[in-house]
Coordinates of C-alpha atoms in Angstrom, one line a residue:
M1 CA -18.9 10.2 30.2
K2 CA -19.5 6.9 31.9
K3 CA -21.0 4.0 29.9
P4 CA -20.8 0.9 32.0
F5 CA -23.1 -1.0 29.7
L6 CA -21.2 0.0 26.6
A7 CA -17.9 -1.0 28.3
L8 CA -19.3 -4.4 29.3
A9 CA -20.6 -5.0 25.8
L10 CA -17.3 -4.1 24.2
V11 CA -15.4 -6.5 26.5
I12 CA -17.9 -9.3 25.7
W13 CA -17.6 -8.6 21.9
L14 CA -13.8 -8.5 22.1
T15 CA -13.6 -11.8 23.9
S16 CA -16.1 -13.6 21.7
S17 CA -14.7 -12.3 18.4
V18 CA -11.0 -13.0 19.2
S19 CA -11.6 -16.3 20.9
A20 CA -13.1 -17.7 17.7
L21 CA -9.8 -17.3 15.9
P22 CA -6.8 -19.7 16.3
R23 CA -4.0 -18.7 18.7
Y24 CA -0.9 -19.0 16.6
A25 CA 2.7 -19.2 17.8
S26 CA 5.3 -16.4 17.6
P27 CA 7.2 -16.0 14.4
V28 CA 10.4 -15.3 16.3
N29 CA 12.2 -16.9 19.3
Y30 CA 12.4 -13.7 21.4
D31 CA 9.9 -11.1 22.8
V32 CA 7.7 -9.7 20.1
V33 CA 8.1 -5.9 19.7
L34 CA 6.4 -4.1 16.9
A35 CA 7.8 -1.4 14.6
G36 CA 4.4 -1.0 13.0
N37 CA 0.9 -2.4 13.4
F38 CA -1.9 -3.5 11.2
G39 CA -4.0 -0.9 9.4
E40 CA -1.7 2.1 10.0
P41 CA -2.7 4.8 7.4
R42 CA -0.1 5.3 4.8
P43 CA -0.3 7.1 1.4
N44 CA -2.4 4.9 -0.9
H45 CA -2.6 1.9 1.4
F46 CA -3.2 0.6 4.8
H47 CA -0.3 -1.2 6.4
G48 CA -1.2 -4.7 5.6
G49 CA 0.4 -6.5 8.5
V50 CA 2.6 -6.1 11.6
D51 CA 6.3 -5.2 11.5
V52 CA 8.2 -7.3 14.0
K53 CA 11.5 -5.9 15.1
T54 CA 14.7 -8.0 14.5
G55 CA 17.1 -5.9 16.5
G56 CA 18.1 -3.8 13.5
V57 CA 20.0 -6.7 12.0
E58 CA 19.4 -9.4 9.4
G59 CA 19.7 -13.2 9.9
K60 CA 17.2 -13.8 12.8
P61 CA 15.4 -17.2 12.5
I62 CA 11.8 -16.9 11.3
F63 CA 9.3 -19.7 12.2
S64 CA 5.9 -20.6 10.9
I65 CA 3.2 -19.4 13.3
G66 CA 1.0 -22.5 12.6
G67 CA 0.9 -25.8 10.9
G68 CA 0.0 -26.3 7.2
Y69 CA 2.1 -26.1 4.1
I70 CA 4.0 -23.6 2.1
S71 CA 1.7 -22.7 -0.8
M72 CA 3.9 -20.1 -2.5
V73 CA 7.2 -18.2 -2.4
T74 CA 7.6 -14.8 -4.1
V75 CA 10.8 -13.1 -5.1
G76 CA 10.8 -9.4 -6.0
M77 CA 7.0 -9.0 -5.9
F78 CA 4.7 -6.5 -4.3
G79 CA 7.6 -4.8 -2.4
F80 CA 7.9 -8.0 -0.3
G81 CA 11.4 -8.9 -1.5
N82 CA 11.7 -12.6 -0.6
A83 CA 8.5 -13.9 1.0
V84 CA 7.0 -17.2 2.2
Y85 CA 3.3 -18.0 2.1
V86 CA 2.0 -20.6 4.6
H87 CA -1.5 -22.0 4.0
H88 CA -3.1 -23.0 7.3
P89 CA -6.0 -25.6 7.5
E90 CA -8.0 -23.2 9.6
G91 CA -8.6 -21.1 6.5
Y92 CA -5.9 -18.5 6.8
T93 CA -2.6 -17.8 5.0
S94 CA 0.4 -16.2 6.8
I95 CA 3.0 -14.3 4.8
Y96 CA 6.6 -13.6 6.0
C97 CA 8.3 -10.8 4.0
H98 CA 11.6 -9.0 3.5
L99 CA 13.5 -12.3 4.1
K100 CA 17.2 -12.7 3.5
K101 CA 17.0 -16.3 2.5
F102 CA 14.9 -19.4 2.8
T103 CA 15.7 -22.8 4.4
P104 CA 17.6 -25.2 2.1
Q105 CA 14.5 -27.3 1.4
I106 CA 12.5 -24.4 0.3
T107 CA 15.4 -23.0 -1.7
A108 CA 15.9 -26.3 -3.5
L109 CA 12.3 -26.5 -4.8
L110 CA 12.4 -22.8 -5.6
R111 CA 15.5 -23.2 -7.7
K112 CA 13.8 -26.0 -9.8
Q113 CA 11.0 -23.6 -10.7
Q114 CA 13.3 -20.7 -11.3
Y115 CA 15.5 -22.7 -13.7
A116 CA 12.4 -24.1 -15.5
R117 CA 11.1 -20.6 -16.1
H118 CA 14.5 -19.0 -16.7
A119 CA 13.5 -16.3 -14.2
A120 CA 14.7 -15.4 -10.7
E121 CA 11.7 -13.2 -9.8
G122 CA 8.0 -14.0 -9.7
E123 CA 5.4 -16.1 -7.9
F124 CA 6.4 -19.8 -7.4
H125 CA 3.6 -22.1 -6.3
F126 CA 3.9 -25.5 -4.5
R127 CA 1.6 -28.4 -4.0
P128 CA 0.4 -29.3 -0.4
Y129 CA 2.6 -32.3 -0.1
E130 CA 5.8 -30.7 -1.3
L131 CA 6.6 -28.3 1.6
P132 CA 4.5 -29.2 4.7
V133 CA 5.3 -27.3 7.9
A134 CA 4.6 -27.6 11.6
E135 CA 3.9 -24.9 14.0
G136 CA 7.2 -23.4 15.1
Q137 CA 9.2 -24.8 12.2
L138 CA 12.1 -22.8 10.8
I139 CA 11.2 -21.4 7.3
A140 CA 13.7 -18.6 6.7
V141 CA 16.0 -15.9 8.2
S142 CA 15.0 -12.3 8.4
G143 CA 16.4 -9.6 6.0
N144 CA 15.9 -6.3 4.4
T145 CA 14.8 -7.2 0.9
G146 CA 12.1 -5.5 -1.2
A147 CA 10.6 -2.2 -0.1
S148 CA 11.9 -2.5 3.4
T149 CA 13.9 0.5 4.7
A150 CA 15.5 -1.3 7.6
P151 CA 15.8 -5.0 8.7
H152 CA 12.5 -6.4 10.1
L153 CA 9.9 -9.1 9.6
H154 CA 6.7 -7.9 7.9
L155 CA 4.0 -10.5 8.8
E156 CA 0.6 -10.6 7.1
I157 CA -2.4 -12.9 7.6
H158 CA -5.1 -13.2 5.0
D159 CA -8.4 -15.0 4.7
T160 CA -7.4 -17.7 2.2
K161 CA -10.7 -17.7 0.4
T162 CA -11.4 -14.0 0.1
W163 CA -7.8 -12.8 0.5
Q164 CA -9.0 -10.1 2.9
M165 CA -6.1 -8.7 5.0
L166 CA -6.6 -9.5 8.7
D167 CA -5.0 -8.0 11.8
P168 CA -2.2 -10.5 12.8
L169 CA -2.7 -9.4 16.5
D170 CA -6.0 -11.3 16.5
F171 CA -3.9 -14.4 16.0
I172 CA -0.5 -13.7 17.8
G173 CA -1.5 -10.7 20.0
H174 CA -1.2 -12.9 23.1
H175 CA 2.6 -12.7 22.6
L176 CA 2.7 -8.9 23.1
Q177 CA 2.8 -6.9 26.3
D178 CA 0.9 -3.6 26.1
T179 CA -0.7 -1.6 28.9
Q180 CA -0.4 1.8 27.2
P181 CA -3.7 3.4 26.0
P182 CA -3.9 5.2 22.7
Q183 CA -3.4 9.0 22.8
G184 CA -5.3 11.7 20.9
H185 CA -3.2 14.7 19.8
A186 CA -5.7 17.0 18.0
L187 CA -9.2 17.0 16.4
M188 CA -10.2 18.5 13.1
A189 CA -13.6 20.1 12.3
Y190 CA -14.8 19.7 8.7
P191 CA -17.7 22.1 7.9
Q192 CA -19.5 20.6 4.9
E193 CA -19.2 22.7 1.8
G194 CA -22.2 25.0 1.6
E195 CA -24.0 23.2 4.5
G196 CA -22.2 24.1 7.8
V197 CA -19.9 26.4 9.7
F198 CA -17.7 25.8 12.7
A199 CA -16.4 28.5 15.1
G200 CA -17.8 31.0 12.6
G201 CA -15.8 29.7 9.6
S202 CA -16.5 27.4 6.7
I203 CA -13.0 26.0 6.4
Q204 CA -11.6 23.0 8.3
Q205 CA -10.0 23.9 11.7
S206 CA -7.8 21.9 14.1
I207 CA -8.0 21.9 17.9
G208 CA -5.2 20.6 20.1
L209 CA -6.2 18.1 22.7
S210 CA -4.6 19.6 25.8
S211 CA -6.7 17.4 28.1
H212 CA -9.2 14.5 28.0
E213 CA -12.1 17.0 28.5
L214 CA -11.6 20.3 26.7
P215 CA -12.7 23.2 28.8
H216 CA -13.5 25.6 25.9
H217 CA -16.9 25.5 24.2
Y218 CA -17.0 25.8 20.4
S219 CA -19.8 26.9 18.2
A220 CA -21.3 25.3 15.1
W221 CA -24.3 25.5 12.8
G222 CA -25.4 23.1 10.1
K223 CA -23.6 20.0 9.0
V224 CA -20.1 19.4 10.4
G225 CA -17.8 16.3 10.4
F226 CA -14.9 15.7 12.7
G227 CA -11.7 13.8 12.5
L228 CA -8.9 12.8 15.0
W229 CA -5.2 12.7 14.9
A230 CA -4.2 9.9 17.4
N231 CA -1.6 7.2 17.8
D232 CA -1.3 4.0 19.9
Y233 CA 1.8 3.2 21.9
M234 CA 3.5 0.3 23.6
E235 CA 5.8 0.4 26.6
A236 CA 8.6 -1.7 25.0
T237 CA 9.5 0.9 22.3
Y238 CA 9.1 4.5 21.3
N239 CA 7.3 3.6 18.0
H240 CA 3.8 4.8 17.5
Y241 CA 1.0 2.9 15.8
G242 CA -2.4 3.2 14.2
I243 CA -5.6 3.1 16.2
R244 CA -7.4 -0.3 16.2
R245 CA -10.9 1.0 17.3
M246 CA -12.4 4.5 17.3
Q247 CA -15.9 5.5 18.4
F248 CA -17.5 8.9 18.1
F249 CA -20.5 9.8 20.3
V250 CA -22.9 12.7 20.3
D251 CA -24.9 13.1 23.5
D252 CA -24.1 9.4 24.3
R253 CA -25.3 8.3 20.8
E254 CA -22.8 6.5 18.7
V255 CA -22.6 8.1 15.2
F256 CA -19.4 6.6 14.0
A257 CA -17.2 3.5 14.8
S258 CA -14.2 2.0 13.1
D259 CA -12.6 -1.4 13.8
V260 CA -9.4 -1.9 11.8
S261 CA -9.5 -5.7 11.9
G262 CA -9.9 -6.7 8.2
I263 CA -9.5 -4.8 5.0
P264 CA -10.3 -6.0 1.5
V265 CA -7.2 -5.7 -0.6
N266 CA -9.1 -4.0 -3.5
Q267 CA -10.1 -1.2 -1.1
N268 CA -6.6 -0.3 0.0
M269 CA -6.6 3.0 -1.8
Q270 CA -9.6 4.2 0.2
V271 CA -7.3 5.0 3.1
N272 CA -6.7 8.4 1.3
A273 CA -10.5 9.1 1.6
W274 CA -11.0 8.0 5.2
G275 CA -7.8 9.8 6.2
D276 CA -7.3 13.5 5.4
Y277 CA -4.9 12.9 2.5
D278 CA -4.5 16.6 1.6
H279 CA -3.5 17.4 5.2
Y280 CA -1.1 14.5 5.3
L281 CA 0.7 15.7 2.2
R282 CA 1.3 19.1 3.9
S283 CA 2.2 17.9 7.4
H284 CA 2.8 14.1 7.3
V285 CA 0.1 13.8 10.0
W286 CA -3.0 11.6 9.4
Y287 CA -6.4 12.9 10.7
M288 CA -8.8 10.0 10.4
K289 CA -12.4 11.1 9.8
A290 CA -15.2 10.2 12.1
F291 CA -17.5 10.4 9.1
V292 CA -17.7 8.6 5.8
E293 CA -17.6 10.2 2.4
P294 CA -20.4 8.9 0.1
G295 CA -18.0 6.9 -2.2
V296 CA -16.2 5.1 0.6
S297 CA -17.2 1.5 1.1
L298 CA -14.7 0.2 3.7
P299 CA -16.4 -2.5 5.8
I300 CA -14.5 -1.4 8.9
L301 CA -16.5 1.8 9.1
K302 CA -20.0 2.0 10.6
T303 CA -22.1 5.2 10.9
D304 CA -25.5 6.5 11.5
A305 CA -27.9 7.7 8.8
L306 CA -25.9 11.0 8.3
R307 CA -22.7 9.1 7.7
G308 CA -21.2 10.4 11.0
I309 CA -21.8 14.0 10.1
I310 CA -23.4 16.0 12.8
D311 CA -26.3 18.4 12.0
F312 CA -26.1 21.3 14.5
N313 CA -29.7 22.5 14.1
E314 CA -30.7 23.3 17.6
E315 CA -29.6 26.1 19.9
R316 CA -28.2 24.0 22.7
P317 CA -24.9 22.4 23.9
Y318 CA -23.9 19.2 22.0
H319 CA -21.6 16.9 24.0
L320 CA -19.1 15.0 21.8
C321 CA -16.7 12.3 22.7
F322 CA -14.1 10.2 21.0
V323 CA -13.3 6.8 22.5
L324 CA -10.1 5.0 21.4
T325 CA -9.3 1.4 22.2
D326 CA -6.3 -0.7 21.2
Y327 CA -6.1 -4.5 20.6
K328 CA -5.5 -5.2 24.3
G329 CA -8.5 -3.2 25.4
N330 CA -6.6 -0.1 26.7
E331 CA -8.9 2.9 26.3
S332 CA -8.8 6.7 26.2
R333 CA -11.6 9.2 26.0
Y334 CA -11.6 12.8 24.7
G335 CA -14.7 14.9 25.3
F336 CA -15.6 18.4 24.1
T337 CA -18.7 20.6 23.9
V338 CA -20.1 22.4 20.8
E339 CA -22.8 25.0 21.2
G340 CA -25.4 25.1 18.4
K341 CA -25.4 28.7 17.3
P342 CA -27.4 30.0 14.3
S343 CA -25.0 31.4 11.6
D344 CA -25.0 32.3 8.0
I345 CA -23.8 29.5 5.7
K346 CA -22.1 30.5 2.5
K347 CA -23.4 29.0 -0.7
S348 CA -21.0 26.3 -2.1
Q349 CA -18.7 27.4 -5.0
L350 CA -17.3 23.9 -5.3
F351 CA -19.0 23.0 -8.5
A352 CA -18.9 26.3 -10.3
S353 CA -16.8 24.6 -12.8
S354 CA -18.6 22.3 -15.3
R355 CA -15.7 19.8 -15.0
V356 CA -16.7 17.4 -12.2
L357 CA -15.8 13.7 -11.7
R358 CA -18.9 11.9 -10.3
Y359 CA -18.2 9.2 -7.8
D360 CA -21.3 7.1 -8.6
R361 CA -21.2 7.1 -12.4
L362 CA -19.0 6.4 -15.4
N363 CA -16.9 9.4 -16.3
N364 CA -15.5 10.0 -19.8
V365 CA -12.9 12.8 -19.6
Q366 CA -12.2 14.1 -23.0
L367 CA -9.6 16.7 -23.9
P368 CA -7.9 17.4 -27.2
G369 CA -5.8 14.3 -27.7
L370 CA -6.7 12.6 -24.4
L371 CA -9.4 10.2 -23.2
L372 CA -9.6 9.1 -19.6
I373 CA -12.3 6.6 -18.4
V374 CA -13.1 6.7 -14.7
R375 CA -15.4 3.9 -13.6
P376 CA -18.0 4.4 -10.9
H377 CA -16.8 4.3 -7.2
M378 CA -13.2 5.2 -8.0
L379 CA -13.3 8.3 -5.9
A380 CA -14.8 9.3 -2.5
K381 CA -17.1 12.1 -3.6
N382 CA -18.0 14.4 -6.5
T383 CA -14.8 16.3 -7.3
P384 CA -14.1 19.2 -9.6
Y385 CA -11.0 19.2 -11.7
Q386 CA -9.2 21.8 -13.8
P387 CA -7.2 20.1 -16.5
K388 CA -4.1 21.6 -18.3
V389 CA -3.1 20.8 -21.8
M390 CA 0.5 21.8 -22.6
K391 CA 2.0 21.8 -26.1
K392 CA 5.4 20.2 -26.5
A393 CA 7.5 21.0 -29.5
N394 CA 8.2 17.8 -31.5
G395 CA 6.6 15.8 -28.7
Y396 CA 4.9 12.6 -29.5
S397 CA 1.8 13.9 -27.8
D398 CA 0.7 17.0 -25.8
V399 CA 1.3 16.9 -22.1
Y400 CA -1.7 16.6 -19.7
Q401 CA -2.4 17.2 -16.0
L402 CA -5.9 16.8 -14.6
T403 CA -5.5 18.3 -11.1
A404 CA -3.0 20.8 -9.6
K405 CA -2.7 18.9 -6.3
S406 CA -2.3 15.2 -5.6
F407 CA -5.4 13.2 -6.3
Q408 CA -5.4 9.5 -6.5
L409 CA -8.2 7.4 -7.8
F410 CA -9.0 4.1 -6.0
D411 CA -7.6 2.0 -8.8
Y412 CA -5.9 2.4 -12.1
Q413 CA -8.2 3.5 -14.9
P414 CA -7.8 3.4 -18.8
I415 CA -6.2 6.4 -20.4
A416 CA -5.4 7.1 -24.1
L417 CA -3.2 9.7 -25.7
R418 CA -3.2 10.6 -29.4
V419 CA 0.0 10.5 -31.3
N420 CA 0.9 13.9 -32.7
R421 CA 3.8 13.0 -34.9
S422 CA 3.6 11.3 -38.3
D423 CA 7.2 10.3 -38.4
V424 CA 7.0 7.5 -35.8
K425 CA 9.1 4.7 -37.2
D426 CA 7.6 1.9 -35.0
P427 CA 4.4 2.7 -33.1
S428 CA 5.0 -0.3 -30.8
K429 CA 7.8 1.6 -29.2
L430 CA 5.5 4.3 -27.9
Y431 CA 4.3 4.3 -24.3
I432 CA 2.7 6.5 -21.8
V433 CA 5.0 8.0 -19.1
A434 CA 3.7 9.7 -15.9
H435 CA 5.9 12.3 -14.4
W436 CA 5.3 12.2 -10.7
G437 CA 8.3 12.2 -8.4
A438 CA 10.0 9.7 -10.7
D439 CA 9.1 8.8 -14.3
R440 CA 6.7 5.9 -14.3
Y441 CA 5.9 3.5 -17.2
M442 CA 2.1 3.4 -17.6
G443 CA 1.7 1.0 -20.5
G444 CA 1.7 1.3 -24.2
R445 CA -0.9 -0.4 -26.5
Y446 CA -1.0 1.3 -29.9
E447 CA -4.3 1.4 -31.7
D448 CA -5.4 3.6 -34.6
G449 CA -3.2 6.6 -33.8
W450 CA -3.8 6.4 -30.0
V451 CA -1.7 4.8 -27.2
W452 CA -3.6 3.2 -24.3
G453 CA -2.3 2.8 -20.8
R454 CA -3.4 3.4 -17.2
A455 CA -3.6 6.3 -14.8
R456 CA -4.3 6.8 -11.1
E457 CA -2.6 9.9 -9.9
L458 CA -4.4 12.9 -11.5
S459 CA -1.8 15.5 -10.6
A460 CA 0.9 13.6 -12.5
T461 CA 1.7 14.9 -16.0
Y462 CA 1.1 12.3 -18.7
E463 CA 2.6 12.2 -22.2
L464 CA 3.8 9.8 -24.8
A465 CA 7.4 8.7 -25.0
Y466 CA 9.4 6.6 -27.4
D467 CA 11.8 3.9 -26.5
D468 CA 13.9 2.0 -29.1
Q469 CA 17.0 1.9 -26.9
P470 CA 17.9 -1.5 -25.2
P471 CA 18.9 -1.8 -21.6
T472 CA 22.5 -1.1 -20.6
I473 CA 24.6 -4.0 -19.3
H474 CA 27.9 -3.5 -17.5
F475 CA 30.1 -6.4 -16.5
Q476 CA 31.4 -6.0 -13.0
G477 CA 33.5 -9.2 -13.1
L478 CA 33.9 -12.7 -11.7
S479 CA 35.0 -12.9 -8.1
H480 CA 36.1 -15.9 -6.0
S481 CA 35.7 -16.4 -2.3
R482 CA 35.0 -19.1 0.3
Q483 CA 31.4 -18.9 -0.9
G484 CA 32.4 -19.8 -4.5
A485 CA 32.6 -17.9 -7.8
V486 CA 30.1 -15.1 -8.3
I487 CA 29.4 -13.2 -11.6
R488 CA 28.0 -9.7 -11.2
L489 CA 26.4 -7.4 -13.8
S490 CA 24.7 -4.0 -13.5
L491 CA 21.5 -3.4 -15.4
T492 CA 19.9 -0.1 -16.2
D493 CA 17.1 1.2 -18.4
E494 CA 16.3 4.9 -18.3
K495 CA 13.1 4.8 -20.3
S496 CA 10.4 2.2 -20.3
G497 CA 12.2 0.0 -17.7
L498 CA 13.4 -3.5 -17.4
L499 CA 11.1 -6.4 -18.2
R500 CA 13.2 -9.5 -17.9
Y501 CA 16.8 -10.9 -18.2
E502 CA 18.6 -14.3 -18.4
G503 CA 22.1 -15.6 -18.6
F504 CA 23.9 -18.6 -20.0
V505 CA 27.3 -20.2 -19.5
D506 CA 28.4 -22.3 -22.5
N507 CA 24.7 -22.3 -23.6
E508 CA 23.6 -23.6 -20.2
F509 CA 21.1 -21.5 -18.3
V510 CA 22.4 -20.0 -15.0
L511 CA 20.3 -18.1 -12.5
F512 CA 21.0 -14.4 -12.0
E513 CA 19.4 -12.9 -8.9
P514 CA 18.9 -9.2 -8.0
V515 CA 21.1 -7.8 -5.2
A516 CA 18.9 -5.9 -2.8
K517 CA 18.9 -2.1 -3.0
S518 CA 21.0 -1.9 -6.1
S519 CA 20.9 -2.3 -9.9
T520 CA 23.2 -5.3 -9.7
V521 CA 22.3 -8.9 -10.5
E522 CA 24.6 -11.8 -9.5
C523 CA 25.0 -15.5 -10.3
R524 CA 26.5 -17.8 -7.7
L525 CA 28.0 -20.5 -9.9
K526 CA 28.2 -23.1 -7.2
N527 CA 24.3 -23.2 -7.2
S528 CA 24.2 -23.9 -10.9
S529 CA 24.9 -27.1 -12.8
V530 CA 27.9 -25.6 -14.5
K531 CA 31.0 -27.5 -13.2
P532 CA 34.3 -25.6 -12.5
L533 CA 36.8 -26.7 -15.1
G534 CA 39.4 -23.9 -14.7
K535 CA 39.1 -23.0 -18.4
P536 CA 37.6 -20.2 -20.5
R537 CA 33.8 -20.3 -20.7
T538 CA 31.4 -18.2 -22.7
L539 CA 29.0 -16.0 -20.8
I540 CA 25.9 -14.7 -22.7
F541 CA 23.5 -12.4 -20.9
T542 CA 20.3 -10.8 -22.4
A543 CA 18.1 -8.1 -21.0
E544 CA 14.8 -6.9 -22.4
D545 CA 12.8 -3.7 -21.5
N546 CA 9.1 -3.0 -21.5
R547 CA 9.1 -2.0 -25.2
H548 CA 10.8 -5.3 -26.1
N549 CA 14.2 -3.8 -26.9
K550 CA 16.9 -6.4 -26.2
Q551 CA 20.6 -6.1 -25.4
T552 CA 22.9 -9.1 -25.4
F553 CA 26.3 -9.0 -23.6
K554 CA 28.9 -11.7 -24.4
T555 CA 32.3 -12.3 -22.7
Q556 CA 34.7 -15.0 -21.7
I557 CA 35.2 -16.0 -18.1
T558 CA 37.5 -18.6 -16.6
Y559 CA 35.7 -21.1 -14.4

């Protein structure tokens, strides 16, 4: 399928859109190789940046990609571990994540705020004149902190005003070498419930892409959507990436296009609705739909009037083609033919149940002892649900599950559970726990016999729990080395979870910081104002959980 005009238009559009953006420097002083690219579909979120390889080790120098000033440093937030935010005058903010440590100048100003707050973790903001940076200036060294599973640099770029996530390759892509086109692996047909059939069936069906032009002709009747499993590749590594641009044509007419260039952060969860989330949970393979569900509002998706769904209503061959393009303009095409063939279409049984969540209206889910409020546009389409209410002997509430298989709303929604027991000593210690993989604290505001919290995963089981037990503190000791004296403690809380902690030596605050990938916190005394005197000192450490239970540990150390 040749489209010289379309190809020329795409090149002109690519050139004009990218050239309007600043060309920033590389964040590293070696060839940029990616472990992950922007917008890769992942459960519950798009990958919000690019992962730059650091050779599998920590300690590589990290540089600011442009001039500006450091507006914020975060510690232990958003899965970023240690992160630096650089505000650029062009209207963008770059974020450098999973860092091992910051430069001494950044660390010094960070320490002042941490000591003022008596907290190691959080968001720490700076004024424009406090930490100015130039393009290529050293700001940190790479690490493996936060939700990182291996050492690398996660780099994000946001529009400073709207905070929309942007593809960093639009700013630093000129530092990459890439001549490999994307590759399609298989397509999926999605006959619309009660409205279409494909290859004689009403269930979704996958077709392997054995070539760029499939020789076999398929049949369809009525309304059918299609999706594609595809990845992008680069010659420098065996990693695979998400697809930057996908177009879907029917008889040379574009019915769907995606350009994963900018994603509003409040629409991150919609990845589950553009991608085939149910199939991913079974196979860990993402099929991205070339049509849009009615409740999806991602601005990166464009369709025709039928939302990309094809209405096979004529007895003739329909020529379909996927066109995949990466950031560098490398392109692949996959064509196939579907014959319009009249067939019987089974009537939909999807809404035989009276329990349906509507995507475009306020939903009040009421069960004995449960209230769930789902605001409009929190799911992709009207969806039936079959709740379970399970009695629990001596439980603080019944146990509830809304769906049998995983179903995530686009954002957290209010949920309330009624207290079943009359012998609750202190209602403020009640909270909602969601059992889903791990136990998750979902809030706990008590009001007139009900406890309010939040819910998002409808297949989780929700119930009330009670926590009047403080966190557990174990003293691991005081060690000495060339780096100075270090106090280490382990903290655990098996119910509502840790909220905050702080330590003092001889009534003087000292900063305890989390040790990555562990339950340990440590205090490097040389960084504190406590002077070594070689005599007994009193260490007092206090930890508090989410139900405000406090534990205080006291011991003598010699320093």
